[in-house]
């Protein structure tokens, strides 16, 4: 079965409100199918990226909001280069605009459970591709129904 690497931002809104240990919470849901890392800083994220790359995770689940998504994606891209695993957003932050743009429904555990059930049943995992833009060493997502990213792509093509 595909391995899912989960990065947890301990400072995200929903994680801070949890009454249980978030690592154990997601391990209980995913069992042997998940590798969970609580990351307190950028060094922890980079270490997790190296671990997940070595383990060959197929999916990268991010427990946090938009800030976590941008930071984790940027740090993972610095390790993985262009071959980043598919990203699963668990909507555990204060700002979840990236998740909303994908029309994700349910809580983090619901989203993770849906992926696990799809993988276990041999179903097709829906993947939504999103363009990013790099500013200095950070990556962010572009919105505007593709207009902005399409414009930049055309501009870069000359």
XYZ file of C-alpha atoms in Angstrom:
158
model
C 0.000 0.000 0.000
C 1.113 3.582 -0.641
C 2.768 5.327 2.281
C 1.410 8.701 3.415
C 3.781 11.104 5.136
C 1.999 13.520 7.470
C 3.515 16.825 8.578
C 1.834 18.423 11.596
C 2.247 22.084 12.453
C 1.812 22.127 16.265
C 0.940 25.844 16.099
C -2.014 25.462 13.730
C -5.440 26.443 14.984
C -7.116 23.036 15.087
C -4.046 21.197 16.374
C -3.652 23.612 19.301
C -7.299 23.018 20.217
C -6.963 19.224 20.151
C -7.409 17.484 23.457
C -5.347 14.487 22.303
C -1.820 14.074 20.947
C -2.037 14.980 17.223
C 0.675 12.486 16.256
C -1.198 9.636 17.931
C -4.482 10.931 16.512
C -3.275 10.645 12.901
C -1.351 7.410 13.559
C -4.548 5.848 14.893
C -6.385 6.816 11.709
C -3.647 5.707 9.295
C -1.977 2.826 11.111
C 0.966 1.363 9.205
C 0.047 3.412 6.132
C 1.267 6.682 7.645
C 4.520 8.231 8.851
C 3.752 11.197 11.096
C 6.113 14.046 11.987
C 5.381 16.979 14.288
C 7.518 19.836 12.967
C 8.260 22.798 15.201
C 10.587 24.669 12.828
C 12.112 24.675 9.347
C 14.904 22.280 10.356
C 12.294 19.730 11.474
C 10.517 20.095 8.123
C 13.747 19.546 6.179
C 14.582 16.474 8.289
C 11.090 15.099 7.671
C 11.480 15.743 3.932
C 14.725 13.754 3.881
C 13.099 10.927 5.884
C 10.011 10.824 3.661
C 12.111 10.857 0.502
C 14.173 7.939 1.810
C 10.969 6.072 2.755
C 9.474 6.736 -0.677
C 6.192 8.225 0.539
C 3.569 8.508 -2.206
C 1.518 11.247 -0.567
C 2.443 14.219 1.612
C -0.363 15.242 3.975
C -0.065 18.672 5.575
C -1.861 19.358 8.849
C -2.021 23.123 9.041
C -3.337 26.018 7.017
C -2.104 28.081 4.091
C 1.085 29.206 5.849
C 1.991 25.606 6.680
C 1.247 24.516 3.123
C 3.528 27.173 1.641
C 6.386 26.533 4.083
C 6.209 22.726 3.886
C 5.908 22.772 0.087
C 8.905 25.109 -0.193
C 11.112 23.067 2.124
C 10.099 19.750 0.548
C 10.822 21.125 -2.934
C 14.312 22.085 -1.745
C 14.897 18.386 -0.957
C 12.804 16.625 -3.604
C 13.422 19.144 -6.395
C 10.583 18.586 -8.900
C 9.482 15.072 -7.927
C 7.323 16.032 -4.952
C 4.744 13.470 -3.782
C 1.084 14.372 -4.279
C -0.042 16.702 -1.498
C -3.082 16.101 0.691
C -4.398 19.117 2.597
C -5.879 18.369 6.020
C -7.390 21.833 6.635
C -6.155 22.194 10.219
C -5.143 25.861 10.057
C -6.648 29.287 10.588
C -6.493 30.131 6.880
C -7.492 27.340 4.504
C -7.910 29.216 1.222
C -5.880 26.688 -0.767
C -8.167 23.895 0.499
C -11.256 25.987 -0.244
C -10.061 26.604 -3.803
C -9.989 22.812 -4.229
C -13.476 22.486 -2.714
C -12.243 20.005 -0.089
C -15.033 18.808 2.183
C -14.809 17.564 5.753
C -12.257 17.725 8.536
C -8.650 16.585 8.298
C -9.434 13.088 9.535
C -12.280 12.777 6.981
C -9.974 13.783 4.138
C -7.281 11.341 5.277
C -9.843 8.545 5.688
C -11.170 9.125 2.156
C -7.655 8.830 0.718
C -6.919 5.692 2.740
C -10.205 4.074 1.666
C -9.610 4.954 -1.979
C -6.106 3.475 -1.886
C -7.243 0.315 -0.037
C -10.092 -0.283 -2.483
C -7.805 0.219 -5.487
C -9.802 3.252 -6.599
C -8.529 6.181 -8.618
C -7.175 9.045 -6.485
C -8.291 12.409 -7.859
C -5.334 14.751 -8.282
C -5.790 18.490 -8.869
C -2.740 20.205 -10.325
C -2.021 23.744 -9.181
C 0.602 26.139 -10.483
C 3.042 27.733 -8.085
C 5.251 30.753 -8.255
C 8.669 30.972 -6.640
C 9.616 34.166 -4.813
C 13.151 34.011 -3.430
C 13.246 30.512 -1.897
C 9.530 30.210 -1.150
C 6.759 28.762 -3.283
C 3.159 29.915 -3.222
C 0.004 28.996 -5.084
C -1.658 31.182 -7.675
C -5.389 31.774 -7.745
C -7.747 33.603 -10.091
C -9.178 30.539 -11.858
C -5.874 30.071 -13.628
C -5.825 33.522 -15.225
C -2.754 34.779 -13.359
C -0.755 31.590 -13.771
C -1.771 31.236 -17.446
C -0.732 34.842 -18.066
C 2.662 34.275 -16.416
C 3.180 31.050 -18.398
C 2.398 32.881 -21.670
C 4.631 35.793 -20.686
C 7.525 33.415 -19.938
C 7.059 31.686 -23.295
C 7.632 35.056 -24.973
